[in-house]
Every structure is written in C-alpha cells, then in structure tokens.
Amino acid sequence: MTSILGRAIEKGTINVSAVNIRDYTQNKHNKVDDYTYGGGAGMLMQAQPVYDAYQAVADKIGRKARVIYMTPQGQVFNQRMAEEFAREEDLVFLCGHYEGIDERVLEEIVTDYVSIGDYVLTGGELPAMVMIDAIARLVPDVLHNEDSAETESFSNYLLEYPQYSRPQEWHGKTVPEVLMSGDHKKIAAWRLEESIKRTKERRPDLYVKYEQMRAIYERLYKKKLLHMMMLESINAGTARVCAISEEGVLLEDMKSATYMLSATSKEAGAMLLAQLPEADQIALFVSHQHFLNPLVEEKTQITAPVMKCVQAVYTRGVRLPERKDIEIKCLDESYLSFVMEHYEVATGEEYIAERLQTGNIYGAFKEGVLTGFIGVHAEGSMGILVVLPEYRKQGIAVALESYLINRLLEKGKVPFCQIIVDNEPSVCLQQKLGLAISKENLYWYIR
Ligand code: ADE
C-alpha cells in the first residue's frame, strides 16, 4: 500500500496483515473448496481451513475481535459503519471466493455481514480493501490534518465544496474571487453555500436529511443551554433522527448509542417514543422534560435511579489560561486501575477502558505525580473529573477543565458538562470557569 495508508503502516498507526486460508488446509493437495451438498453450480469454501485460519488470527490477537464477512448478502457499507469499525482495536475481514463459504463456520465466527454495494464481485478481497481504506482514514493520526476526516462531506450531512489550486487561471477558467480575498468568514460562507448547492444537485436524498437536521438544530438552539448535548451530536454529524414532529424530536447519538428526547408536551413525547427500538437495546436515555419521565420509564424499562442534572455550557469560545506548573497529559490504558480506584462509575470498567484507549482521559501531574484526571464522555460531555483528596484546593480541577475546554475549542466543539443537581462544588467550578448553567433539568436513564 502506498501514500496515506502506507505511511500510517510505516509509522505503526495501523497494521494490516493478510492470512492465506490455504495455509491452513489439511488436504494434501492444498484444496480449500469442494462441491456443494444438494448440487448447484460452483465450489464452496470448506469450514475447516477457514476456521483454523480464524483461530490462528484469534490466538495471535489474544482477544475477541469483530469478524466481518464480505458478502453481497450483507448490510451495505456506509460512513456510519466506517466510524463504528474505526473505534475497534482489531478487525478481521473474512473474504470468500468461489460460491461462498460453508454456512456452519460462518455461524461460529462471523459477527458482521457486510456488502460494499448491490453488485457481485468474484471475491471479498477488493471489498475488504475498500473498507480498510474507509476505516483507516478515520483512525486518529492517519490523516495529516487531524480535522480533515471530521469536517468533511458525509460527516456533516453535506458534500464537499469545490476546491482550486494553482494556477489562478487554467483553460480560461479563473478561481472564484472570494477564495483570494483572505477573508476567512467570507470564504467559509461561500464554501457552505457551494456545499449546499452541490448536495441539492447531486445528492437530493442527502440534502433532505441536511435540511431536516438544520431545522431541528434551529429549534433546539432556542434553548441551547438545555439542548447542547443534542446540538453537539448534530454538529459532530453523529445524530440520527428517530422521530420528529412539530412538537419535539427524538435523536440517537450513534457514537455513544444515547437516545435524547425533547418535546413540548406529554402527548407529543408519547408519539415520538412510539418510534423507539426495543427496550433492551437502550442503555442510555436522556429526557429533557420532567413530564416525559413516566413515559420514558415505561418505554425503556429503566427505572430509578435517575440522574437529575443541569447542563453547563461554555458558550464564550475564548481560550482559558493554562497553568505552567501542572503538566496535563493524555492517559493510556495503563492507568485503568488508577482511574477505577478513584472514580465511581455507573457505566462499568469496560467503559473507562474504552475512554482511555481512545485518548479521552487526561491526567494532571505535579512534579511527576498524578494528582487528578478529567475526561470526555462518549456522547461528548466533559466529566470523569476527580482530584485526589490530598491535592484538593490547589486549583487542579480548574487547570484540568481549562485544559480540556481549550482542546475541545480547538476541535471546533462547544464544551459542556452535566452537573447532578445539588452538587454545589461542581456548580461553583463551572461558574468560576465561566460556563452558563441551564435553568431546566435533564434526566439521565442508565441501564
Ligand atoms: N463479495 C462479492 N461481492 C461483494 C460485494 N458486493 N460486497 C462485499 N463482498 C462481496
């Protein structure tokens, strides 16, 4: 592999290796296929070599990985799936050939059946390469410009605007004037307008979704302190509309599998909740109005304890001062037991391990000693904030949160957090840092 992925492999950011199923055959002629029972055209890959090849890979990885079987019978691959797969540590792509693979081994090892489109190829290798390319570019540090994967095309519901390089004139065509103006605001406005125009023309289906999201965004923005989590999910391009009406909206943040409901009346809420998936598929639900809670409890089957929160939002957009005497660093998985020892977590150790693995927890070190930490939750809010008792009242929480706010601002995000009602120390901290606090409550249901 060359260029971007080649460099990422060289740097060790990603690792791709091919396993030849033929190396695992027990047949003396190296055969891996045979006739199908019941007759029919073509040959079928047999269970044994596929299973042994899989076992060898599983032993090497040393933990359970998702096994994606490339097949035209699978779910059609899209950007949302690429984002989901990019969060996995390991992926196994099983590529079939001939007429397919013996069903029995598929039943035992495959976790995902994926197609790259409604056409039939001779094997799964090209589809696997297409998927690897789409997934790898979403892995942090694979692309040079950190943000370019996040801020482009499908991620925010619009196709990319046209771009130009030198020379300024080519074949009698000149580069649009505004791009040479140096006025970044004007350039951004022009690009947005072009993106909209292009999406409308080339992908009317996407444009409809974009318009719907924009309308929802505008409605929710009227109470932005209450709705910032929903707004940020839309901004990140990870929101999916489950149900919508004139009086409310039910969104799923696909990255964190969090359902979020806001409605103006109980009746409107009931209508939206009718679109909710099976109760056991819902692990996290956030209700934005108290009168919706009985309905939410009934629908999700999650009852008390409910976390009653207010939302604090850093709306100012200006960077906060950072302290030089406290070193703040991203914590890796080796800090799992430390974090678990000091942070009471409702969502379990696995969740914290995932947050550490994905670089979402930061530690404050004073003279080399870890004194506390802060993190970003899966749905984007700041949290996981702990300062060890012996280091309290030294401004460490302020330093940690200021640091995190600045990093989030750099990524174009609006920093926000949830405060459990009556947590006075947290309210004080948020006010000190200049966060605005919602007057209304949010209600968290955690299974
Ligand atoms: N194998 C053959 N055709 C395929 C397709 N369209 N997608 C994934 N795997 C395949």
Short mmCIF file of C-alpha atoms and ligand atoms in Angstrom, two decimals:
data_model
loop_
_atom_site.label_atom_id
_atom_site.label_comp_id
_atom_site.label_asym_id
_atom_site.label_seq_id
_atom_site.Cartn_x
_atom_site.Cartn_y
_atom_site.Cartn_z
CA MET A 1 0.00 0.00 0.00
CA THR A 2 1.24 3.46 -0.82
CA SER A 3 0.63 7.08 0.17
CA ILE A 4 -1.58 7.73 3.18
CA LEU A 5 -2.17 4.18 4.37
CA GLY A 6 1.38 3.17 3.50
CA ARG A 7 2.75 5.91 5.73
CA ALA A 8 0.31 5.04 8.53
CA ILE A 9 1.50 1.44 8.39
CA GLU A 10 5.15 2.53 8.41
CA LYS A 11 4.53 4.72 11.46
CA GLY A 12 2.72 1.85 13.17
CA THR A 13 -0.54 3.82 13.47
CA ILE A 14 -2.34 0.94 11.82
CA ASN A 15 -1.28 -2.58 10.99
CA VAL A 16 -2.63 -4.67 8.11
CA SER A 17 -1.71 -8.29 7.57
CA ALA A 18 -3.03 -10.91 5.17
CA VAL A 19 -3.62 -14.51 6.13
CA ASN A 20 -3.80 -17.15 3.43
CA ILE A 21 -6.58 -19.61 4.25
CA ARG A 22 -4.88 -22.16 2.01
CA ASP A 23 -2.03 -22.36 4.57
CA TYR A 24 -4.49 -23.99 6.97
CA THR A 25 -5.85 -26.75 4.79
CA GLN A 26 -5.45 -30.33 5.93
CA ASN A 27 -5.89 -31.54 2.38
CA LYS A 28 -2.74 -32.93 0.81
CA HIS A 29 -3.43 -31.13 -2.48
CA ASN A 30 -3.86 -27.82 -0.64
CA LYS A 31 -7.53 -27.76 -1.56
CA VAL A 32 -9.83 -25.43 0.40
CA ASP A 33 -13.02 -25.90 -1.62
CA ASP A 34 -15.39 -28.69 -2.56
CA TYR A 35 -18.75 -29.39 -4.20
CA THR A 36 -21.93 -28.22 -2.50
CA TYR A 37 -24.32 -30.74 -0.97
CA GLY A 38 -27.60 -30.78 -2.84
CA GLY A 39 -25.92 -29.81 -6.08
CA GLY A 40 -25.66 -26.44 -7.78
CA ALA A 41 -23.05 -24.58 -9.73
CA GLY A 42 -19.56 -23.90 -8.42
CA MET A 43 -17.44 -24.77 -5.47
CA LEU A 44 -17.76 -23.84 -1.83
CA MET A 45 -15.00 -22.98 0.68
CA GLN A 46 -14.89 -25.64 3.37
CA ALA A 47 -15.34 -24.99 7.07
CA GLN A 48 -12.10 -26.46 8.45
CA PRO A 49 -9.45 -24.30 6.74
CA VAL A 50 -11.50 -21.12 7.31
CA TYR A 51 -11.98 -21.99 10.97
CA ASP A 52 -8.33 -22.86 11.56
CA ALA A 53 -7.16 -19.69 9.82
CA TYR A 54 -9.54 -17.70 12.03
CA GLN A 55 -8.30 -19.49 15.17
CA ALA A 56 -4.70 -18.67 14.30
CA VAL A 57 -5.62 -14.97 13.93
CA ALA A 58 -7.67 -15.01 17.16
CA ASP A 59 -4.78 -16.59 19.07
CA LYS A 60 -2.37 -14.00 17.72
CA ILE A 61 -4.63 -11.07 18.67
CA GLY A 62 -5.32 -12.58 22.07
CA ARG A 63 -8.76 -11.00 22.43
CA LYS A 64 -12.15 -11.18 20.77
CA ALA A 65 -12.26 -9.20 17.54
CA ARG A 66 -15.14 -8.49 15.22
CA VAL A 67 -15.12 -10.75 12.18
CA ILE A 68 -16.55 -9.09 9.10
CA TYR A 69 -17.61 -11.43 6.31
CA MET A 70 -17.53 -9.69 2.94
CA THR A 71 -20.65 -10.77 1.07
CA PRO A 72 -23.19 -9.22 -1.32
CA GLN A 73 -25.80 -10.53 1.14
CA GLY A 74 -24.55 -8.22 3.90
CA GLN A 75 -25.63 -4.83 5.17
CA VAL A 76 -24.49 -2.18 2.69
CA PHE A 77 -21.38 -0.40 3.95
CA ASN A 78 -21.61 3.31 4.70
CA GLN A 79 -19.76 6.10 6.52
CA ARG A 80 -21.57 5.48 9.78
CA MET A 81 -20.37 1.86 9.75
CA ALA A 82 -16.84 3.03 8.92
CA GLU A 83 -16.94 5.26 12.01
CA GLU A 84 -18.15 2.41 14.17
CA PHE A 85 -15.47 -0.01 12.90
CA ALA A 86 -12.77 2.66 13.28
CA ARG A 87 -13.33 2.57 17.04
CA GLU A 88 -12.40 -1.13 17.23
CA GLU A 89 -8.90 -2.15 18.22
CA ASP A 90 -8.80 -5.14 15.83
CA LEU A 91 -10.88 -6.18 12.83
CA VAL A 92 -10.84 -9.46 10.93
CA PHE A 93 -12.06 -9.38 7.31
CA LEU A 94 -13.12 -12.75 6.00
CA CYS A 95 -13.01 -12.83 2.22
CA GLY A 96 -14.86 -15.58 0.44
CA HIS A 97 -14.22 -16.89 -3.03
CA TYR A 98 -15.98 -19.26 -5.41
CA GLU A 99 -19.65 -19.59 -4.50
CA GLY A 100 -19.17 -18.77 -0.83
CA ILE A 101 -18.27 -20.43 2.46
CA ASP A 102 -19.80 -23.39 4.33
CA GLU A 103 -22.60 -21.93 6.45
CA ARG A 104 -21.52 -23.75 9.63
CA VAL A 105 -18.23 -21.90 10.02
CA LEU A 106 -19.89 -18.57 9.28
CA GLU A 107 -22.35 -19.25 12.10
CA GLU A 108 -19.49 -19.84 14.50
CA ILE A 109 -17.14 -16.95 13.77
CA VAL A 110 -18.81 -14.09 11.86
CA THR A 111 -20.08 -11.06 13.78
CA ASP A 112 -20.92 -8.76 10.81
CA TYR A 113 -22.06 -9.47 7.25
CA VAL A 114 -21.12 -6.53 5.03
CA SER A 115 -21.54 -5.75 1.32
CA ILE A 116 -19.93 -2.79 -0.42
CA GLY A 117 -22.80 -2.37 -2.83
CA ASP A 118 -25.52 -4.12 -4.75
CA TYR A 119 -23.35 -5.88 -7.31
CA VAL A 120 -21.48 -9.16 -7.25
CA LEU A 121 -17.69 -9.41 -7.41
CA THR A 122 -15.59 -12.57 -7.74
CA GLY A 123 -14.28 -12.38 -4.18
CA GLY A 124 -14.18 -10.39 -0.97
CA GLU A 125 -10.62 -9.03 -1.28
CA LEU A 126 -11.47 -5.82 -3.13
CA PRO A 127 -14.44 -5.08 -0.84
CA ALA A 128 -12.17 -5.65 2.18
CA MET A 129 -9.62 -3.19 0.77
CA VAL A 130 -12.34 -0.61 0.16
CA MET A 131 -13.48 -0.98 3.75
CA ILE A 132 -9.94 -0.88 5.16
CA ASP A 133 -9.29 2.36 3.30
CA ALA A 134 -12.52 4.00 4.51
CA ILE A 135 -12.00 2.84 8.10
CA ALA A 136 -8.26 3.51 8.39
CA ARG A 137 -8.54 7.17 7.39
CA LEU A 138 -10.81 7.71 10.40
CA VAL A 139 -8.22 6.34 12.83
CA PRO A 140 -6.58 9.27 14.68
CA ASP A 141 -3.21 10.33 13.18
CA VAL A 142 -3.71 8.51 9.87
CA LEU A 143 -4.59 11.73 8.08
CA HIS A 144 -2.08 14.57 8.43
CA ASN A 145 -4.64 17.23 9.02
CA GLU A 146 -6.31 15.91 12.16
CA ASP A 147 -9.62 17.52 11.42
CA SER A 148 -10.00 16.74 7.77
CA ALA A 149 -11.87 13.49 8.35
CA GLU A 150 -14.21 15.12 10.84
CA THR A 151 -15.13 18.22 8.96
CA GLU A 152 -15.79 16.89 5.52
CA SER A 153 -18.59 15.57 3.35
CA PHE A 154 -20.90 13.00 4.92
CA SER A 155 -19.77 13.74 8.43
CA ASN A 156 -21.85 16.89 8.46
CA TYR A 157 -24.57 15.94 6.00
CA LEU A 158 -23.20 17.91 3.05
CA LEU A 159 -20.91 17.13 0.14
CA GLU A 160 -17.67 18.99 -0.04
CA TYR A 161 -17.42 22.36 -1.81
CA PRO A 162 -15.29 22.76 -4.98
CA GLN A 163 -11.59 23.38 -4.46
CA TYR A 164 -8.90 25.04 -6.58
CA SER A 165 -5.13 25.10 -6.72
CA ARG A 166 -2.57 26.99 -8.83
CA PRO A 167 -2.57 28.40 -11.47
CA GLN A 168 -5.17 31.06 -10.88
CA GLU A 169 -6.29 30.75 -14.49
CA TRP A 170 -6.46 27.48 -16.43
CA HIS A 171 -8.18 26.84 -19.77
CA GLY A 172 -9.70 30.29 -19.44
CA LYS A 173 -11.31 29.45 -16.11
CA THR A 174 -10.44 31.56 -13.09
CA VAL A 175 -10.53 30.69 -9.42
CA PRO A 176 -13.54 32.30 -7.65
CA GLU A 177 -12.57 35.77 -6.43
CA VAL A 178 -13.64 35.24 -2.83
CA LEU A 179 -11.05 32.49 -2.29
CA MET A 180 -8.28 35.00 -2.87
CA SER A 181 -9.77 37.64 -0.57
CA GLY A 182 -8.10 36.35 2.61
CA ASP A 183 -11.40 36.97 4.42
CA HIS A 184 -11.94 33.69 6.27
CA LYS A 185 -15.54 34.42 7.22
CA LYS A 186 -16.49 35.19 3.63
CA ILE A 187 -14.64 32.10 2.40
CA ALA A 188 -16.44 29.87 4.90
CA ALA A 189 -19.81 31.32 3.87
CA TRP A 190 -19.03 30.78 0.19
CA ARG A 191 -17.94 27.20 0.80
CA LEU A 192 -21.09 26.41 2.76
CA GLU A 193 -23.25 27.87 0.02
CA GLU A 194 -21.43 25.81 -2.63
CA SER A 195 -21.72 22.66 -0.50
CA ILE A 196 -25.46 23.18 -0.20
CA LYS A 197 -25.83 23.85 -3.94
CA ARG A 198 -23.81 20.77 -4.82
CA THR A 199 -25.62 18.49 -2.39
CA LYS A 200 -29.01 19.68 -3.67
CA GLU A 201 -27.99 18.91 -7.26
CA ARG A 202 -26.02 15.69 -6.83
CA ARG A 203 -27.48 14.05 -3.76
CA PRO A 204 -31.06 15.26 -3.19
CA ASP A 205 -31.51 12.38 -0.71
CA LEU A 206 -28.71 13.76 1.49
CA TYR A 207 -29.95 17.28 1.07
CA VAL A 208 -33.33 16.33 2.54
CA LYS A 209 -31.54 14.96 5.61
CA TYR A 210 -29.40 18.07 5.88
CA GLU A 211 -32.43 20.36 5.73
CA GLN A 212 -34.18 18.30 8.39
CA MET A 213 -31.14 18.45 10.69
CA ARG A 214 -30.81 22.18 10.16
CA ALA A 215 -34.44 22.74 11.07
CA ILE A 216 -34.07 20.60 14.19
CA TYR A 217 -30.87 22.45 15.11
CA GLU A 218 -32.57 25.82 14.85
CA ARG A 219 -35.47 24.68 17.00
CA LEU A 220 -33.28 23.19 19.70
CA TYR A 221 -30.96 26.19 19.67
CA LYS A 222 -33.72 28.38 21.08
CA LYS A 223 -32.97 26.68 24.41
CA LYS A 224 -29.34 25.99 23.76
CA LEU A 225 -28.24 25.52 27.37
CA LEU A 226 -30.77 22.73 27.84
CA HIS A 227 -30.12 21.17 24.43
CA MET A 228 -26.35 21.48 23.98
CA MET A 229 -25.77 17.73 24.03
CA MET A 230 -28.29 17.24 21.21
CA LEU A 231 -26.86 20.22 19.31
CA GLU A 232 -23.30 18.94 19.62
CA SER A 233 -24.34 15.50 18.43
CA ILE A 234 -25.83 17.15 15.32
CA ASN A 235 -22.67 19.26 14.91
CA ALA A 236 -20.47 16.19 15.10
CA GLY A 237 -22.56 14.51 12.40
CA THR A 238 -23.33 11.59 14.72
CA ALA A 239 -27.03 12.35 15.30
CA ARG A 240 -29.77 10.21 13.77
CA VAL A 241 -33.38 11.30 13.76
CA CYS A 242 -35.52 8.54 15.26
CA ALA A 243 -38.72 10.55 15.26
CA ILE A 244 -39.78 14.14 14.70
CA SER A 245 -42.94 16.21 14.89
CA GLU A 246 -43.89 19.86 15.20
CA GLU A 247 -43.68 19.49 18.97
CA GLY A 248 -40.50 17.60 19.56
CA VAL A 249 -37.68 15.37 18.45
CA LEU A 250 -36.13 12.05 19.42
CA LEU A 251 -32.47 11.73 18.40
CA GLU A 252 -29.94 8.97 18.75
CA ASP A 253 -26.29 9.89 19.10
CA MET A 254 -24.90 6.98 17.10
CA LYS A 255 -21.39 7.28 18.53
CA SER A 256 -22.50 6.69 22.11
CA ALA A 257 -25.86 4.94 21.49
CA THR A 258 -27.54 7.63 23.61
CA TYR A 259 -31.19 8.43 22.95
CA MET A 260 -32.24 12.03 23.60
CA LEU A 261 -35.81 13.27 23.75
CA SER A 262 -37.15 16.81 23.91
CA ALA A 263 -40.84 17.61 23.49
CA THR A 264 -43.30 20.35 24.38
CA SER A 265 -45.99 18.05 25.80
CA LYS A 266 -46.58 14.60 27.17
CA GLU A 267 -48.71 13.69 24.15
CA ALA A 268 -46.02 14.79 21.72
CA GLY A 269 -43.46 12.78 23.70
CA ALA A 270 -45.64 9.66 23.57
CA MET A 271 -45.89 9.89 19.79
CA LEU A 272 -42.14 10.22 19.40
CA LEU A 273 -41.40 7.44 21.86
CA ALA A 274 -43.52 5.07 19.79
CA GLN A 275 -40.59 5.07 17.31
CA LEU A 276 -38.08 3.86 19.91
CA PRO A 277 -36.40 0.48 19.32
CA GLU A 278 -36.84 -2.48 21.68
CA ALA A 279 -36.32 -1.53 25.31
CA ASP A 280 -33.39 -3.89 25.84
CA GLN A 281 -31.41 -2.14 23.10
CA ILE A 282 -31.40 1.11 25.03
CA ALA A 283 -28.60 1.60 27.52
CA LEU A 284 -28.66 5.38 27.84
CA PHE A 285 -31.62 7.70 27.57
CA VAL A 286 -31.80 11.41 28.30
CA SER A 287 -35.13 13.08 28.85
CA HIS A 288 -35.19 16.86 28.61
CA GLN A 289 -38.55 17.48 30.33
CA HIS A 290 -39.78 16.03 33.62
CA PHE A 291 -43.29 15.36 32.31
CA LEU A 292 -41.83 12.86 29.83
CA ASN A 293 -40.23 10.74 32.53
CA PRO A 294 -43.07 8.31 33.31
CA LEU A 295 -43.37 7.56 29.58
CA VAL A 296 -39.62 7.11 29.27
CA GLU A 297 -39.55 4.71 32.19
CA GLU A 298 -42.36 2.69 30.74
CA LYS A 299 -40.82 2.58 27.28
CA THR A 300 -37.18 1.91 28.22
CA GLN A 301 -37.93 -0.27 31.24
CA ILE A 302 -35.20 1.66 33.03
CA THR A 303 -36.41 2.87 36.40
CA ALA A 304 -34.62 4.61 39.24
CA PRO A 305 -32.01 5.72 39.97
CA VAL A 306 -32.42 8.55 37.52
CA MET A 307 -29.75 11.23 37.45
CA LYS A 308 -31.32 14.66 37.64
CA CYS A 309 -28.89 17.12 36.10
CA VAL A 310 -28.44 20.63 34.85
CA GLN A 311 -26.25 21.29 31.84
CA ALA A 312 -23.33 23.73 31.97
CA VAL A 313 -22.12 25.14 28.66
CA TYR A 314 -19.00 27.11 27.78
CA THR A 315 -20.51 29.48 25.25
CA ARG A 316 -17.73 32.09 25.21
CA GLY A 317 -15.47 30.47 22.64
CA VAL A 318 -12.30 32.12 24.03
CA ARG A 319 -9.43 30.05 25.34
CA LEU A 320 -8.84 29.86 29.08
CA PRO A 321 -5.43 30.41 30.71
CA GLU A 322 -3.41 27.25 31.31
CA ARG A 323 -1.08 26.71 34.27
CA LYS A 324 2.58 26.05 33.59
CA ASP A 325 3.36 24.26 36.87
CA ILE A 326 0.85 21.47 36.21
CA GLU A 327 1.60 19.09 33.38
CA ILE A 328 -1.52 17.67 31.74
CA LYS A 329 -1.18 14.56 29.60
CA CYS A 330 -3.43 12.07 27.89
CA LEU A 331 -3.61 8.90 30.00
CA ASP A 332 -3.29 5.49 28.37
CA GLU A 333 -4.73 2.09 29.34
CA SER A 334 -2.03 1.51 31.94
CA TYR A 335 -3.95 3.98 34.18
CA LEU A 336 -7.14 1.90 34.18
CA SER A 337 -6.81 0.63 37.74
CA PHE A 338 -5.85 4.11 38.98
CA VAL A 339 -8.92 5.70 37.37
CA MET A 340 -11.21 2.89 38.58
CA GLU A 341 -9.88 3.22 42.11
CA HIS A 342 -10.75 6.92 42.34
CA TYR A 343 -13.78 7.35 40.08
CA GLU A 344 -17.16 5.93 40.86
CA VAL A 345 -18.57 4.90 37.50
CA ALA A 346 -22.10 3.90 36.67
CA THR A 347 -21.24 2.51 33.26
CA GLY A 348 -18.55 0.00 34.28
CA GLU A 349 -14.84 -0.66 33.89
CA GLU A 350 -15.11 -1.53 30.21
CA TYR A 351 -16.38 1.98 29.52
CA ILE A 352 -13.41 3.60 31.26
CA ALA A 353 -11.02 1.25 29.43
CA GLU A 354 -12.57 2.39 26.13
CA ARG A 355 -12.28 6.07 27.12
CA LEU A 356 -8.58 5.56 27.95
CA GLN A 357 -7.92 3.60 24.75
CA THR A 358 -9.47 6.32 22.61
CA GLY A 359 -7.41 9.07 24.30
CA ASN A 360 -10.30 10.72 26.09
CA ILE A 361 -8.94 10.93 29.66
CA TYR A 362 -6.30 13.44 30.75
CA GLY A 363 -4.24 13.42 33.94
CA ALA A 364 -2.74 16.34 35.88
CA PHE A 365 0.82 15.71 37.08
CA LYS A 366 2.53 17.79 39.75
CA GLU A 367 6.24 17.09 39.97
CA GLY A 368 5.62 13.85 38.14
CA VAL A 369 2.83 12.68 40.47
CA LEU A 370 -0.68 12.06 39.12
CA THR A 371 -3.00 14.27 41.17
CA GLY A 372 -6.30 14.00 39.30
CA PHE A 373 -7.95 13.47 35.94
CA ILE A 374 -10.74 14.61 33.64
CA GLY A 375 -12.35 13.05 30.58
CA VAL A 376 -14.76 13.37 27.71
CA HIS A 377 -17.77 11.04 27.79
CA ALA A 378 -18.78 9.06 24.72
CA GLU A 379 -21.62 11.46 23.93
CA GLY A 380 -19.25 14.43 24.09
CA SER A 381 -19.75 15.94 27.54
CA MET A 382 -16.88 16.72 29.90
CA GLY A 383 -16.79 14.62 33.05
CA ILE A 384 -14.87 11.87 34.83
CA LEU A 385 -13.37 14.66 36.95
CA VAL A 386 -11.53 13.65 40.10
CA VAL A 387 -8.86 15.39 42.17
CA LEU A 388 -7.26 13.15 44.78
CA PRO A 389 -8.14 14.30 48.33
CA GLU A 390 -4.58 15.30 49.27
CA TYR A 391 -4.34 17.62 46.24
CA ARG A 392 -7.64 19.46 46.61
CA LYS A 393 -7.90 23.24 46.98
CA GLN A 394 -4.84 23.78 44.77
CA GLY A 395 -6.67 24.72 41.59
CA ILE A 396 -6.12 21.35 39.93
CA ALA A 397 -9.76 20.91 38.86
CA VAL A 398 -9.67 24.38 37.29
CA ALA A 399 -6.43 23.51 35.49
CA LEU A 400 -7.81 20.21 34.21
CA GLU A 401 -11.08 21.64 32.97
CA SER A 402 -9.43 24.74 31.43
CA TYR A 403 -7.09 22.43 29.55
CA LEU A 404 -9.96 20.28 28.29
CA ILE A 405 -12.09 23.28 27.30
CA ASN A 406 -9.20 24.61 25.21
CA ARG A 407 -8.67 21.28 23.46
CA LEU A 408 -12.40 21.00 22.67
CA LEU A 409 -12.47 24.57 21.33
CA GLU A 410 -9.54 23.70 19.05
CA LYS A 411 -11.65 20.91 17.60
CA GLY A 412 -14.50 23.31 16.88
CA LYS A 413 -16.69 21.94 19.66
CA VAL A 414 -18.77 23.68 22.29
CA PRO A 415 -17.59 22.39 25.70
CA PHE A 416 -20.38 21.30 28.03
CA CYS A 417 -20.96 19.09 31.04
CA GLN A 418 -23.73 17.66 33.18
CA ILE A 419 -23.97 18.57 36.84
CA ILE A 420 -26.03 16.42 39.18
CA VAL A 421 -28.49 18.75 40.87
CA ASP A 422 -27.23 19.85 44.32
CA ASN A 423 -23.59 19.16 43.50
CA GLU A 424 -22.54 22.58 44.77
CA PRO A 425 -18.77 22.18 44.34
CA SER A 426 -19.29 21.38 40.65
CA VAL A 427 -21.67 24.32 40.18
CA CYS A 428 -19.02 26.61 41.74
CA LEU A 429 -16.29 25.19 39.49
CA GLN A 430 -18.37 25.65 36.33
CA GLN A 431 -19.31 29.21 37.28
CA LYS A 432 -15.71 30.05 38.07
CA LEU A 433 -14.70 28.89 34.59
CA GLY A 434 -17.48 30.95 33.00
CA LEU A 435 -19.87 28.17 31.97
CA ALA A 436 -23.55 29.09 31.73
CA ILE A 437 -25.92 26.74 33.54
CA SER A 438 -29.33 25.68 32.24
CA LYS A 439 -32.32 26.52 34.42
CA GLU A 440 -34.15 23.40 33.35
CA ASN A 441 -33.21 19.84 34.21
CA LEU A 442 -32.17 16.84 32.14
CA TYR A 443 -32.89 13.32 33.35
CA TRP A 444 -30.40 10.52 32.66
CA TYR A 445 -31.56 6.94 32.49
CA ILE A 446 -28.65 4.49 32.63
CA ARG A 447 -29.22 0.77 32.35
N1 ADE B 1 -18.18 -10.34 -2.47
C1 ADE B 1 -18.68 -10.39 -3.70
N2 ADE B 1 -19.38 -9.30 -3.98
C2 ADE B 1 -19.32 -8.50 -2.87
C3 ADE B 1 -19.87 -7.24 -2.53
N3 ADE B 1 -20.61 -6.52 -3.36
N4 ADE B 1 -19.60 -6.75 -1.30
C4 ADE B 1 -18.87 -7.47 -0.43
N5 ADE B 1 -18.34 -8.65 -0.69
C5 ADE B 1 -18.55 -9.18 -1.91
#
